[in-house]
Coordinates of C-alpha atoms in Angstrom, one line a residue:
Chain A
M1358 CA 8.0 -50.0 -15.7
S1359 CA 7.6 -53.1 -17.8
Y1360 CA 7.3 -56.7 -16.7
D1361 CA 10.5 -58.9 -16.5
R1362 CA 8.7 -62.2 -16.8
V1363 CA 5.4 -62.8 -18.5
A1364 CA 3.5 -66.1 -18.5
F1365 CA 0.7 -67.0 -20.9
V1366 CA -1.7 -69.7 -19.7
G1367 CA -3.4 -70.9 -22.9
L1368 CA -1.7 -70.5 -26.3
G1369 CA -4.4 -69.6 -28.8
L1370 CA -5.0 -66.6 -31.0
I1371 CA -4.9 -64.0 -28.3
A1372 CA -1.8 -65.3 -26.4
S1373 CA 0.2 -65.8 -29.6
S1374 CA -0.8 -62.4 -30.9
M1375 CA 0.3 -60.8 -27.6
F1376 CA 3.6 -62.6 -27.8
W1377 CA 4.3 -61.4 -31.3
A1378 CA 3.2 -57.9 -30.4
M1379 CA 5.6 -58.0 -27.4
R1380 CA 8.5 -59.0 -29.7
R1381 CA 7.5 -56.3 -32.2
A1382 CA 7.6 -53.7 -29.4
G1383 CA 11.1 -54.9 -28.4
M1384 CA 10.1 -55.9 -24.9
G1385 CA 12.9 -57.7 -23.2
A1386 CA 10.6 -59.8 -20.9
H1387 CA 11.2 -63.5 -20.7
V1388 CA 8.0 -65.2 -21.8
T1389 CA 6.8 -68.6 -20.6
G1390 CA 3.8 -70.4 -21.9
Y1391 CA 1.6 -73.3 -21.0
A1392 CA -1.2 -75.1 -22.9
R1393 CA -3.1 -78.1 -21.7
S1394 CA -2.9 -79.8 -25.1
E1395 CA 0.4 -81.5 -25.9
Q1396 CA -0.1 -80.8 -29.5
T1397 CA -0.5 -77.0 -28.9
R1398 CA 2.7 -77.0 -26.9
A1399 CA 4.5 -78.8 -29.7
T1400 CA 3.2 -76.3 -32.2
A1401 CA 4.2 -73.4 -30.0
R1402 CA 7.8 -74.8 -29.8
E1403 CA 7.9 -75.4 -33.5
I1404 CA 6.9 -71.8 -34.4
G1405 CA 9.0 -70.2 -31.6
L1406 CA 6.0 -69.0 -29.6
C1407 CA 7.3 -68.0 -26.1
D1408 CA 10.9 -68.3 -24.8
T1409 CA 10.0 -71.4 -22.8
V1410 CA 7.0 -73.6 -23.3
C1411 CA 6.4 -75.5 -20.1
D1412 CA 4.8 -78.9 -19.7
D1413 CA 3.2 -78.0 -16.4
L1414 CA 1.2 -75.0 -15.1
A1415 CA 3.3 -74.4 -12.0
S1416 CA 6.6 -74.0 -13.9
A1417 CA 5.1 -71.6 -16.4
V1418 CA 3.8 -69.1 -13.8
R1419 CA 6.3 -69.6 -10.9
A1420 CA 8.6 -66.6 -11.7
A1421 CA 6.1 -64.5 -13.6
D1422 CA 5.4 -60.8 -12.8
L1423 CA 2.4 -61.0 -15.1
V1424 CA 0.2 -64.0 -15.6
V1425 CA -2.2 -63.8 -18.5
L1426 CA -5.1 -66.2 -18.5
C1427 CA -5.9 -66.8 -22.2
L1428 CA -8.6 -69.4 -21.8
P1429 CA -12.3 -69.8 -22.5
V1430 CA -14.2 -68.0 -19.8
G1431 CA -15.6 -71.3 -18.5
A1432 CA -12.2 -72.7 -17.8
M1433 CA -10.8 -69.7 -15.9
G1434 CA -11.9 -70.7 -12.4
E1435 CA -10.6 -74.2 -12.4
V1436 CA -7.2 -73.3 -13.9
M1437 CA -6.8 -70.4 -11.5
A1438 CA -7.5 -72.7 -8.6
E1439 CA -4.7 -75.0 -9.8
L1440 CA -2.1 -72.3 -10.4
A1441 CA -2.9 -70.0 -7.5
P1442 CA -0.4 -71.5 -5.0
H1443 CA 2.4 -71.0 -7.6
I1444 CA 2.0 -67.3 -8.2
K1445 CA 4.6 -65.1 -6.5
P1446 CA 3.6 -62.3 -4.2
G1447 CA 3.4 -58.9 -6.0
A1448 CA 2.6 -60.5 -9.4
T1449 CA -0.3 -59.3 -11.5
V1450 CA -2.9 -61.7 -12.8
T1451 CA -5.0 -60.7 -15.8
D1452 CA -7.2 -62.4 -18.3
V1453 CA -8.5 -61.8 -21.8
G1454 CA -12.0 -63.1 -21.4
S1455 CA -15.0 -61.6 -23.3
V1456 CA -17.1 -61.6 -20.1
K1457 CA -15.9 -59.8 -17.0
R1458 CA -18.4 -60.4 -14.1
A1459 CA -18.2 -64.2 -14.4
V1460 CA -14.5 -64.2 -14.7
I1461 CA -14.2 -62.0 -11.5
E1462 CA -16.5 -64.4 -9.7
A1463 CA -14.5 -67.4 -10.8
V1464 CA -11.0 -66.1 -10.4
A1465 CA -11.0 -63.5 -7.6
P1466 CA -11.6 -66.1 -4.8
H1467 CA -8.3 -67.7 -5.7
I1468 CA -6.2 -64.6 -5.7
A1469 CA -3.8 -64.6 -2.7
P1470 CA -3.2 -61.4 -0.6
G1471 CA -0.4 -59.4 -2.3
V1472 CA -1.3 -60.7 -5.8
H1473 CA -3.0 -58.1 -8.0
F1474 CA -6.0 -59.2 -10.1
V1475 CA -6.8 -56.8 -13.0
P1476 CA -9.4 -58.4 -15.4
G1477 CA -9.0 -57.3 -19.0
H1478 CA -10.6 -57.8 -22.4
P1479 CA -8.9 -56.8 -25.7
L1480 CA -11.6 -56.2 -28.3
A1481 CA -9.8 -57.9 -31.0
G1482 CA -10.0 -61.3 -32.7
T1483 CA -10.5 -63.1 -35.9
E1484 CA -12.5 -66.2 -36.8
H1485 CA -9.3 -68.3 -36.6
S1486 CA -8.1 -70.0 -33.5
G1487 CA -5.0 -71.8 -32.2
P1488 CA -1.3 -70.9 -31.7
R1489 CA -0.7 -70.4 -35.4
A1490 CA -3.5 -67.8 -35.7
G1491 CA -1.7 -65.0 -33.9
F1492 CA -0.1 -61.9 -35.5
A1493 CA 1.6 -58.9 -34.0
E1494 CA -0.8 -56.3 -35.4
L1495 CA -4.0 -57.8 -33.9
F1496 CA -4.4 -55.2 -31.2
D1497 CA -3.3 -52.1 -33.2
N1498 CA -5.8 -49.3 -32.6
R1499 CA -8.2 -51.7 -30.9
W1500 CA -9.6 -51.1 -27.4
C1501 CA -8.5 -53.1 -24.4
L1502 CA -11.0 -52.7 -21.6
L1503 CA -9.8 -53.2 -18.1
T1504 CA -12.3 -53.8 -15.2
P1505 CA -10.0 -53.3 -12.2
N1506 CA -12.8 -53.8 -9.7
G1507 CA -10.8 -52.2 -6.9
A1508 CA -7.3 -53.4 -7.8
D1509 CA -4.1 -51.6 -6.9
T1510 CA -3.8 -48.5 -9.1
A1511 CA -0.1 -49.0 -9.7
A1512 CA -0.8 -52.5 -11.0
V1513 CA -3.6 -51.3 -13.2
A1514 CA -1.3 -48.5 -14.6
Q1515 CA 1.4 -51.0 -15.4
L1516 CA -1.0 -53.4 -17.2
S1517 CA -2.4 -50.4 -19.1
D1518 CA 1.1 -49.4 -20.2
Y1519 CA 1.8 -53.0 -21.3
W1520 CA -1.4 -53.1 -23.5
Q1521 CA -0.6 -49.8 -25.0
A1522 CA 2.9 -51.1 -25.9
L1523 CA 1.1 -54.0 -27.7
G1524 CA -0.7 -51.4 -29.8
A1525 CA -4.0 -51.2 -28.0
K1526 CA -6.0 -48.2 -26.6
V1527 CA -7.0 -48.8 -23.0
E1528 CA -10.1 -47.8 -21.1
E1529 CA -11.3 -48.7 -17.6
M1530 CA -14.9 -49.9 -17.1
D1531 CA -17.2 -51.3 -14.5
P1532 CA -17.5 -55.1 -15.1
D1533 CA -21.3 -55.2 -15.3
H1534 CA -21.4 -52.3 -17.7
H1535 CA -18.7 -54.0 -19.7
D1536 CA -20.9 -57.1 -20.0
L1537 CA -23.9 -55.1 -21.2
V1538 CA -21.9 -53.1 -23.7
L1539 CA -20.3 -56.3 -25.1
A1540 CA -23.7 -58.1 -25.2
V1541 CA -24.8 -55.3 -27.6
T1542 CA -21.6 -54.9 -29.7
S1543 CA -20.5 -58.5 -29.8
H1544 CA -22.4 -61.3 -28.0
A1545 CA -25.9 -60.8 -29.4
P1546 CA -24.6 -60.2 -33.0
H1547 CA -22.6 -63.4 -32.8
L1548 CA -25.6 -65.4 -31.6
I1549 CA -27.7 -63.9 -34.4
A1550 CA -25.1 -64.7 -37.0
Y1551 CA -24.9 -68.3 -35.8
T1552 CA -28.6 -68.6 -35.9
M1553 CA -29.0 -67.3 -39.5
V1554 CA -26.3 -69.6 -40.7
G1555 CA -28.0 -72.5 -39.0
V1556 CA -31.3 -71.6 -40.6
A1557 CA -29.7 -71.6 -44.1
D1558 CA -28.0 -75.0 -43.4
D1559 CA -31.4 -76.4 -42.4
L1560 CA -33.5 -75.1 -45.3
H1561 CA -33.7 -78.1 -47.6
R1562 CA -35.5 -76.2 -50.4
V1563 CA -32.3 -74.3 -50.8
T1564 CA -29.3 -76.5 -51.3
N1565 CA -26.0 -75.9 -49.4
S1566 CA -24.2 -75.4 -52.7
E1567 CA -26.7 -72.6 -53.5
V1568 CA -26.1 -71.1 -50.0
I1569 CA -22.4 -71.3 -50.6
N1570 CA -22.3 -70.0 -54.2
F1571 CA -24.9 -67.3 -53.8
S1572 CA -23.9 -66.0 -50.4
A1573 CA -23.9 -62.3 -51.3
T1574 CA -22.9 -59.5 -49.0
G1575 CA -24.8 -60.0 -45.8
F1576 CA -24.8 -63.7 -45.3
R1577 CA -21.2 -64.1 -46.2
D1578 CA -20.2 -61.8 -43.3
F1579 CA -22.5 -63.8 -41.1
T1580 CA -20.7 -67.0 -42.0
R1581 CA -17.4 -65.5 -41.0
I1582 CA -18.7 -64.5 -37.6
A1583 CA -20.4 -67.9 -37.2
A1584 CA -17.0 -69.6 -37.9
S1585 CA -15.6 -68.4 -34.5
D1586 CA -14.4 -70.8 -31.9
P1587 CA -17.4 -72.8 -30.5
T1588 CA -16.0 -73.4 -27.0
M1589 CA -15.2 -69.8 -26.5
W1590 CA -18.6 -68.7 -27.6
R1591 CA -20.5 -71.3 -25.7
D1592 CA -18.8 -70.0 -22.6
V1593 CA -19.5 -66.4 -23.4
F1594 CA -23.3 -67.0 -23.7
L1595 CA -23.4 -69.2 -20.6
T1596 CA -21.5 -66.7 -18.5
N1597 CA -23.1 -63.5 -19.9
K1598 CA -26.6 -65.0 -19.8
D1599 CA -28.6 -62.1 -18.4
A1600 CA -27.3 -59.3 -20.6
T1601 CA -27.3 -61.4 -23.7
L1602 CA -30.9 -62.5 -23.1
E1603 CA -32.0 -59.0 -22.4
I1604 CA -30.5 -57.7 -25.7
L1605 CA -31.9 -60.6 -27.6
G1606 CA -35.3 -59.8 -26.2
R1607 CA -35.0 -56.2 -27.4
F1608 CA -33.8 -57.5 -30.7
T1609 CA -36.8 -59.8 -31.2
E1610 CA -39.2 -57.0 -30.3
E1611 CA -37.6 -54.7 -32.9
L1612 CA -37.4 -57.5 -35.5
F1613 CA -41.2 -58.1 -35.0
A1614 CA -41.9 -54.4 -35.6
L1615 CA -39.9 -54.5 -38.9
Q1616 CA -41.6 -57.8 -39.9
R1617 CA -44.9 -56.2 -39.3
A1618 CA -43.9 -53.2 -41.5
I1619 CA -43.0 -55.6 -44.3
R1620 CA -46.2 -57.5 -43.9
T1621 CA -48.4 -54.4 -43.9
G1622 CA -46.3 -52.7 -46.7
D1623 CA -45.2 -49.8 -44.5
G1624 CA -42.4 -48.6 -46.7
E1625 CA -41.9 -45.3 -44.9
M1626 CA -41.2 -47.0 -41.6
L1627 CA -38.6 -49.3 -43.3
H1628 CA -37.0 -46.4 -45.1
D1629 CA -36.7 -44.3 -41.9
Y1630 CA -35.3 -47.2 -40.0
F1631 CA -32.7 -48.0 -42.7
T1632 CA -31.7 -44.3 -42.9
R1633 CA -31.1 -44.1 -39.1
T1634 CA -28.8 -47.0 -39.0
R1635 CA -26.5 -45.5 -41.5
A1636 CA -25.3 -42.8 -39.0
I1637 CA -23.9 -45.4 -36.6
R1638 CA -21.7 -46.8 -39.4
R1639 CA -20.4 -43.4 -40.2
G1640 CA -19.4 -43.0 -36.5
I1641 CA -17.5 -46.3 -36.5
I1642 CA -15.5 -45.3 -39.6
D1643 CA -14.8 -41.8 -38.2
A1644 CA -13.6 -43.4 -34.9
G1645 CA -11.1 -45.4 -36.9
Q1646 CA -12.6 -48.7 -35.9
D1647 CA -13.2 -50.0 -39.4
T1648 CA -12.2 -49.4 -43.0
D1649 CA -14.4 -47.6 -45.5
A1650 CA -13.1 -49.5 -48.4
P1651 CA -15.9 -51.0 -50.4
D1652 CA -16.5 -54.6 -49.5
F1653 CA -13.5 -54.5 -47.0
G1654 CA -11.2 -54.3 -50.0
R1655 CA -12.2 -57.8 -51.1
K1656 CA -12.3 -56.4 -54.7
K1657 CA -8.5 -56.0 -54.7
R1658 CA -7.9 -59.7 -54.7
Chain B
M1078 CA -21.9 -61.5 -80.6
S1079 CA -21.7 -58.4 -78.5
Y1080 CA -24.1 -55.4 -78.3
D1081 CA -23.4 -52.4 -80.4
R1082 CA -25.3 -50.0 -78.2
V1083 CA -26.0 -50.3 -74.5
A1084 CA -28.3 -48.0 -72.4
F1085 CA -28.2 -47.8 -68.6
V1086 CA -31.3 -46.5 -67.0
G1087 CA -30.2 -45.4 -63.5
L1088 CA -26.6 -44.5 -62.9
G1089 CA -25.7 -45.8 -59.5
L1090 CA -23.2 -48.3 -58.1
I1091 CA -24.2 -51.2 -60.4
A1092 CA -24.6 -49.2 -63.7
S1093 CA -21.3 -47.4 -63.1
S1094 CA -19.5 -50.6 -62.3
M1095 CA -20.9 -52.3 -65.4
F1096 CA -19.7 -49.3 -67.5
W1097 CA -16.2 -49.5 -66.1
A1098 CA -16.1 -53.3 -66.5
M1099 CA -17.2 -52.9 -70.2
R1100 CA -14.3 -50.4 -70.7
R1101 CA -11.9 -52.8 -69.0
A1102 CA -13.1 -55.6 -71.3
G1103 CA -12.4 -53.4 -74.3
M1104 CA -16.0 -53.6 -75.5
G1105 CA -16.6 -51.2 -78.4
A1106 CA -20.2 -50.6 -77.6
H1107 CA -21.6 -47.0 -77.5
V1108 CA -23.0 -46.5 -74.1
T1109 CA -25.8 -44.1 -73.2
G1110 CA -27.0 -43.4 -69.7
Y1111 CA -30.0 -41.7 -68.0
A1112 CA -30.7 -40.8 -64.4
R1113 CA -33.7 -39.0 -63.1
S1114 CA -31.6 -36.8 -60.9
E1115 CA -30.0 -33.8 -62.6
Q1116 CA -27.2 -34.0 -60.1
T1117 CA -26.5 -37.6 -60.9
R1118 CA -26.3 -36.8 -64.6
A1119 CA -23.9 -34.0 -63.9
T1120 CA -21.7 -36.2 -61.9
A1121 CA -21.8 -38.9 -64.6
R1122 CA -20.6 -36.3 -67.2
E1123 CA -17.9 -35.1 -64.9
I1124 CA -16.4 -38.5 -64.3
G1125 CA -16.8 -39.7 -67.9
L1126 CA -19.5 -42.3 -67.1
C1127 CA -21.1 -43.3 -70.4
D1128 CA -20.3 -42.0 -73.9
T1129 CA -23.5 -40.0 -73.8
V1130 CA -25.5 -39.0 -70.7
C1131 CA -29.0 -38.1 -71.9
D1132 CA -31.5 -35.7 -70.3
D1133 CA -34.5 -37.8 -71.2
L1134 CA -35.3 -41.5 -71.1
A1135 CA -36.4 -41.8 -74.7
S1136 CA -33.1 -40.5 -76.1
A1137 CA -31.1 -42.8 -73.9
V1138 CA -32.8 -46.0 -75.0
R1139 CA -33.9 -45.3 -78.5
A1140 CA -31.0 -46.9 -80.4
A1141 CA -30.0 -49.5 -77.8
D1142 CA -29.6 -53.2 -78.4
L1143 CA -29.4 -53.7 -74.7
V1144 CA -31.3 -51.7 -72.1
V1145 CA -30.3 -52.3 -68.5
L1146 CA -32.7 -51.2 -65.8
C1147 CA -30.4 -50.2 -62.8
L1148 CA -33.2 -49.0 -60.5
P1149 CA -34.7 -49.8 -57.1
V1150 CA -37.1 -52.7 -57.6
G1151 CA -40.1 -50.5 -56.8
A1152 CA -39.4 -48.1 -59.6
M1153 CA -39.0 -50.6 -62.4
G1154 CA -42.6 -50.8 -63.5
E1155 CA -43.3 -47.1 -63.8
V1156 CA -40.0 -46.4 -65.6
M1157 CA -40.5 -49.3 -68.0
A1158 CA -44.0 -48.1 -68.8
E1159 CA -42.5 -44.8 -69.8
L1160 CA -39.7 -46.1 -71.9
A1161 CA -41.5 -49.1 -73.6
P1162 CA -42.6 -47.2 -76.7
H1163 CA -39.0 -46.1 -77.4
I1164 CA -37.3 -49.5 -77.4
K1165 CA -36.4 -50.8 -80.8
P1166 CA -37.7 -54.2 -82.0
G1167 CA -35.1 -57.0 -81.4
A1168 CA -33.6 -55.3 -78.4
T1169 CA -33.0 -57.0 -75.1
V1170 CA -34.2 -55.5 -71.8
T1171 CA -32.7 -56.7 -68.6
D1172 CA -32.5 -55.5 -65.0
V1173 CA -30.2 -55.8 -62.0
G1174 CA -32.9 -56.0 -59.3
S1175 CA -32.4 -58.1 -56.1
V1176 CA -35.9 -59.6 -56.5
K1177 CA -37.1 -61.3 -59.6
R1178 CA -40.8 -62.3 -59.4
A1179 CA -41.9 -58.8 -58.6
V1180 CA -39.7 -57.3 -61.4
I1181 CA -41.2 -59.7 -63.9
E1182 CA -44.7 -58.8 -62.8
A1183 CA -43.9 -55.1 -63.1
V1184 CA -41.9 -55.1 -66.3
A1185 CA -43.1 -57.9 -68.5
P1186 CA -46.6 -56.4 -69.3
H1187 CA -44.8 -53.4 -70.9
I1188 CA -42.5 -55.5 -73.2
A1189 CA -43.6 -55.2 -76.8
P1190 CA -43.6 -58.3 -79.1
G1191 CA -40.2 -58.7 -80.6
V1192 CA -38.4 -57.2 -77.6
H1193 CA -36.7 -59.7 -75.4
F1194 CA -36.9 -59.5 -71.6
V1195 CA -34.3 -61.4 -69.6
P1196 CA -34.3 -60.5 -65.9
G1197 CA -31.0 -60.6 -64.2
H1198 CA -29.4 -60.1 -60.8
P1199 CA -25.6 -59.7 -60.3
L1200 CA -24.8 -60.8 -56.7
A1201 CA -22.4 -58.0 -56.1
G1202 CA -22.5 -54.8 -54.3
T1203 CA -21.0 -52.6 -51.6
E1204 CA -22.5 -50.4 -48.9
H1205 CA -21.7 -47.4 -51.1
S1206 CA -24.2 -46.0 -53.6
G1207 CA -24.3 -43.5 -56.4
P1208 CA -22.4 -42.9 -59.7
R1209 CA -19.0 -42.5 -58.0
A1210 CA -19.3 -45.8 -56.2
G1211 CA -18.6 -48.0 -59.2
F1212 CA -15.4 -49.9 -60.1
A1213 CA -14.6 -52.3 -62.9
E1214 CA -13.8 -55.3 -60.6
L1215 CA -17.1 -55.4 -58.8
F1216 CA -18.4 -58.4 -60.7
D1217 CA -15.2 -60.4 -60.9
N1218 CA -15.8 -64.0 -59.8
R1219 CA -19.3 -63.1 -58.6
W1220 CA -22.5 -64.8 -59.8
C1221 CA -25.0 -63.2 -62.0
L1222 CA -28.3 -65.0 -61.9
L1223 CA -30.6 -64.8 -65.0
T1224 CA -34.2 -65.8 -64.7
P1225 CA -35.3 -65.9 -68.4
N1226 CA -38.8 -67.0 -67.7
G1227 CA -39.3 -68.3 -71.2
A1228 CA -37.2 -65.6 -73.1
D1229 CA -35.6 -66.3 -76.4
T1230 CA -32.6 -68.5 -75.9
A1231 CA -30.3 -66.6 -78.3
A1232 CA -31.1 -63.4 -76.4
V1233 CA -30.3 -65.2 -73.1
A1234 CA -27.1 -66.5 -74.4
Q1235 CA -26.0 -63.1 -75.6
L1236 CA -26.7 -61.5 -72.3
S1237 CA -24.9 -64.4 -70.5
D1238 CA -21.8 -63.8 -72.7
Y1239 CA -22.0 -60.1 -71.9
W1240 CA -22.0 -60.7 -68.1
Q1241 CA -19.1 -63.1 -68.4
A1242 CA -17.2 -60.5 -70.3
L1243 CA -17.8 -58.2 -67.3
G1244 CA -16.1 -60.8 -65.1
A1245 CA -19.2 -62.6 -63.7
K1246 CA -20.2 -66.2 -63.6
V1247 CA -23.7 -66.8 -64.9
E1248 CA -26.4 -69.2 -63.9
E1249 CA -30.0 -69.5 -64.9
M1250 CA -32.7 -69.9 -62.2
D1251 CA -36.4 -70.0 -61.8
P1252 CA -37.5 -66.6 -60.5
D1253 CA -39.4 -67.9 -57.5
H1254 CA -36.5 -70.1 -56.5
H1255 CA -34.2 -67.1 -56.9
D1256 CA -36.3 -65.1 -54.5
L1257 CA -36.2 -67.8 -51.9
V1258 CA -32.4 -68.3 -52.2
L1259 CA -31.8 -64.6 -51.9
A1260 CA -34.2 -64.3 -49.0
V1261 CA -31.8 -66.7 -47.2
T1262 CA -28.5 -65.5 -48.4
S1263 CA -29.1 -61.8 -48.5
H1264 CA -32.5 -60.3 -47.6
A1265 CA -33.1 -61.8 -44.2
P1266 CA -29.5 -61.2 -43.1
H1267 CA -29.8 -57.6 -44.1
L1268 CA -33.0 -57.1 -42.1
I1269 CA -31.4 -58.7 -39.1
A1270 CA -28.3 -56.5 -39.4
Y1271 CA -30.5 -53.4 -39.7
T1272 CA -32.5 -54.6 -36.6
M1273 CA -29.4 -55.2 -34.4
V1274 CA -27.9 -51.8 -35.3
G1275 CA -31.3 -50.2 -34.5
V1276 CA -31.4 -51.9 -31.1
A1277 CA -27.9 -50.6 -30.2
D1278 CA -28.9 -47.1 -31.3
D1279 CA -31.9 -47.3 -29.0
L1280 CA -30.3 -48.7 -25.9
H1281 CA -29.8 -45.7 -23.7
R1282 CA -27.8 -47.5 -21.0
V1283 CA -25.1 -48.0 -23.6
T1284 CA -24.0 -44.7 -25.2
N1285 CA -23.6 -44.4 -28.9
S1286 CA -19.9 -43.6 -28.4
E1287 CA -19.5 -46.9 -26.6
V1288 CA -21.3 -48.7 -29.4
I1289 CA -19.0 -47.0 -31.9
N1290 CA -15.7 -47.4 -30.0
F1291 CA -16.3 -50.9 -28.7
S1292 CA -17.9 -52.3 -31.9
A1293 CA -15.9 -55.5 -32.0
T1294 CA -16.1 -58.1 -34.7
G1295 CA -19.7 -59.0 -35.1
F1296 CA -21.5 -55.7 -34.7
R1297 CA -19.0 -53.9 -36.8
D1298 CA -19.9 -56.1 -39.8
F1299 CA -23.6 -55.6 -39.0
T1300 CA -23.1 -51.8 -39.2
R1301 CA -21.5 -52.1 -42.7
I1302 CA -24.5 -54.2 -43.9
A1303 CA -26.9 -51.8 -42.3
A1304 CA -25.3 -48.8 -44.1
S1305 CA -26.7 -50.0 -47.5
D1306 CA -29.0 -47.9 -49.6
P1307 CA -32.3 -47.5 -47.7
T1308 CA -34.5 -47.1 -50.8
M1309 CA -33.1 -50.2 -52.5
W1310 CA -33.6 -52.3 -49.4
R1311 CA -37.1 -51.0 -48.6
D1312 CA -38.1 -52.1 -52.1
V1313 CA -36.5 -55.5 -51.7
F1314 CA -38.4 -56.3 -48.5
L1315 CA -41.7 -55.0 -49.9
T1316 CA -41.4 -56.9 -53.1
N1317 CA -39.9 -60.2 -51.7
K1318 CA -42.3 -60.1 -48.8
D1319 CA -43.4 -63.8 -48.6
A1320 CA -40.0 -65.4 -48.8
T1321 CA -38.4 -62.9 -46.5
L1322 CA -41.2 -63.3 -43.9
E1323 CA -40.9 -67.1 -44.2
I1324 CA -37.2 -67.1 -43.6
L1325 CA -37.5 -64.6 -40.7
G1326 CA -40.1 -66.9 -39.1
R1327 CA -37.6 -69.8 -39.3
F1328 CA -34.9 -67.5 -38.0
T1329 CA -37.0 -66.5 -34.9
E1330 CA -37.9 -70.1 -34.2
E1331 CA -34.3 -71.1 -34.2
L1332 CA -33.2 -68.0 -32.2
F1333 CA -35.7 -68.9 -29.5
A1334 CA -34.3 -72.4 -29.3
L1335 CA -30.8 -71.0 -28.8
Q1336 CA -32.1 -68.4 -26.3
R1337 CA -33.7 -71.3 -24.4
A1338 CA -30.4 -73.2 -24.4
I1339 CA -28.6 -70.1 -23.0
R1340 CA -31.3 -69.7 -20.3
T1341 CA -31.2 -73.4 -19.3
G1342 CA -27.4 -73.6 -19.5
D1343 CA -27.4 -76.2 -22.2
G1344 CA -23.8 -75.8 -23.3
E1345 CA -23.7 -79.0 -25.3
M1346 CA -26.5 -77.8 -27.6
L1347 CA -24.7 -74.4 -28.1
H1348 CA -21.4 -76.1 -28.8
D1349 CA -22.9 -78.5 -31.3
Y1350 CA -24.7 -75.7 -33.1
F1351 CA -21.6 -73.4 -33.3
T1352 CA -19.6 -76.3 -34.6
R1353 CA -22.0 -77.1 -37.4
T1354 CA -22.1 -73.5 -38.7
R1355 CA -18.3 -73.6 -39.2
A1356 CA -18.6 -76.1 -42.1
I1357 CA -20.7 -73.6 -44.2
R1358 CA -18.0 -71.0 -43.9
R1359 CA -15.4 -73.5 -45.1
G1360 CA -17.5 -74.2 -48.2
I1361 CA -17.8 -70.5 -49.0
I1362 CA -14.0 -70.0 -48.9
D1363 CA -13.4 -73.2 -50.9
A1364 CA -15.9 -71.9 -53.6
G1365 CA -13.8 -68.7 -53.9
Q1366 CA -16.6 -66.5 -52.7
D1367 CA -14.7 -64.9 -49.8
T1368 CA -11.2 -64.4 -48.5
D1369 CA -9.8 -66.5 -45.7
A1370 CA -7.6 -63.6 -44.5
P1371 CA -8.1 -62.9 -40.8
D1372 CA -10.5 -60.0 -40.3
F1373 CA -10.8 -59.5 -44.1
G1374 CA -7.2 -58.2 -44.1
R1375 CA -8.2 -55.3 -42.0
K1376 CA -5.0 -56.0 -40.0
K1377 CA -2.9 -54.9 -42.9
R1378 CA -3.9 -51.3 -42.6

């Protein structure tokens, strides 16, 4: 069973991609959207994003069977408090936040009896943000993790079907485990990339034009990661503090061991380490989660 | 003036890409090649890499006007000592190593009077290695840095023309400055990526299948970087020790500042930092050194 009316709260990369993926899937649902910024709403109207773009939160969610919170994690609680009275009984509320425990703590207290709250996280994104950044293929073959946390199983199943229709693969997970897994596979790597790009920007013996021109493989990828939305990522780190700090602690410990091997000239340790990490790459390609094309196919330009 | 006879010592990704780029450019030079591994020589013969694949070093370089050392940095000195007596007067020797000071120290003592040594470094590569990994477009619009270190200007100009014919842009640089720039834009980022992938592999509360399946943007890019050739990278770190350790020290200092901001909940500091790093990305795209396509065009698959 699919939803008759879907409301997007927040109209950035994820909401707009969800909308185009719904259209691609031929879903007949009526889609409403709301964004706090007047400019975002104007852009959404201009590009035909949503059937109706509403100027207030209440109108956007009032009739919805599914309300999708597409907001920075830090904004979820406040917005949910404001829209809670307007959600109809039997509706499902979900979100797309990169952190799950903090979202549950912020949102769940505002969920009325008879409304289903099924937190979610599509593992998909680009370094671009805003309503124009979306595209229908964003979720294809990507995972969407749901952390139902005791929600009604029929509501969970319906949301799972919906995500699969958008192209995603769905798995359920405990919220705390989700936050740890993502700290490893996404949050710590992002912080590290931001840090490395910041170091380059600061190093006055190397000019920024040298950093830019001679950004070989390696740094170039870091700059892409470090171009992601600052508000979204600030909120991720502040709300997944413990897991991120734990992983960064492990990372630093390991980095020091490798630094020591460089300092002492322990080539065997370095070679063994670099050989081991190759296997994980192979696994990711075999699992269809990345392309094996050299240089991401950049050479084809 | 182009070279009549070119010899590649080592037949991996870079040498094979240079060969195909020479063919694409319609260069008439006779190309010889040598690799220590019999299997690599057999593969080269099978795929038509080089006009003549030689079974010994001396035959490969004897008649060459240009000898290109396409070896891990740590192997350059020993191989150069072996081939030095066979290089003809007036020939140019160059290399493609990622570190320049150490290569100069290892190779220059073996250069006979009348032979020109012009160290070089094409900033191009993929995570694949071996003779089958090459393709003619690898150097297109990429920089090749030459660190002539006092070499004959006509020999430098000839090598510069050659690289431009392969598709590269050429710039001259002081070897020590080269090593610092590359420590920032390539060597430190690679070590960091290797480290992060190693941490994930080690973290037993998160299974490897979770790491593989849920490797979102961020970690996925790290795994690609961390799949690069272990021998090449071991040698890079061991031979560019000082600059790499200096940059890693700066990196750790900066990472600790960001960790502290996370721990104390300093959202403003994080947001400012993440905003600043966006500008560098913009510069790289404007300089034509990367694509602005979301997700590197992965979505098009």
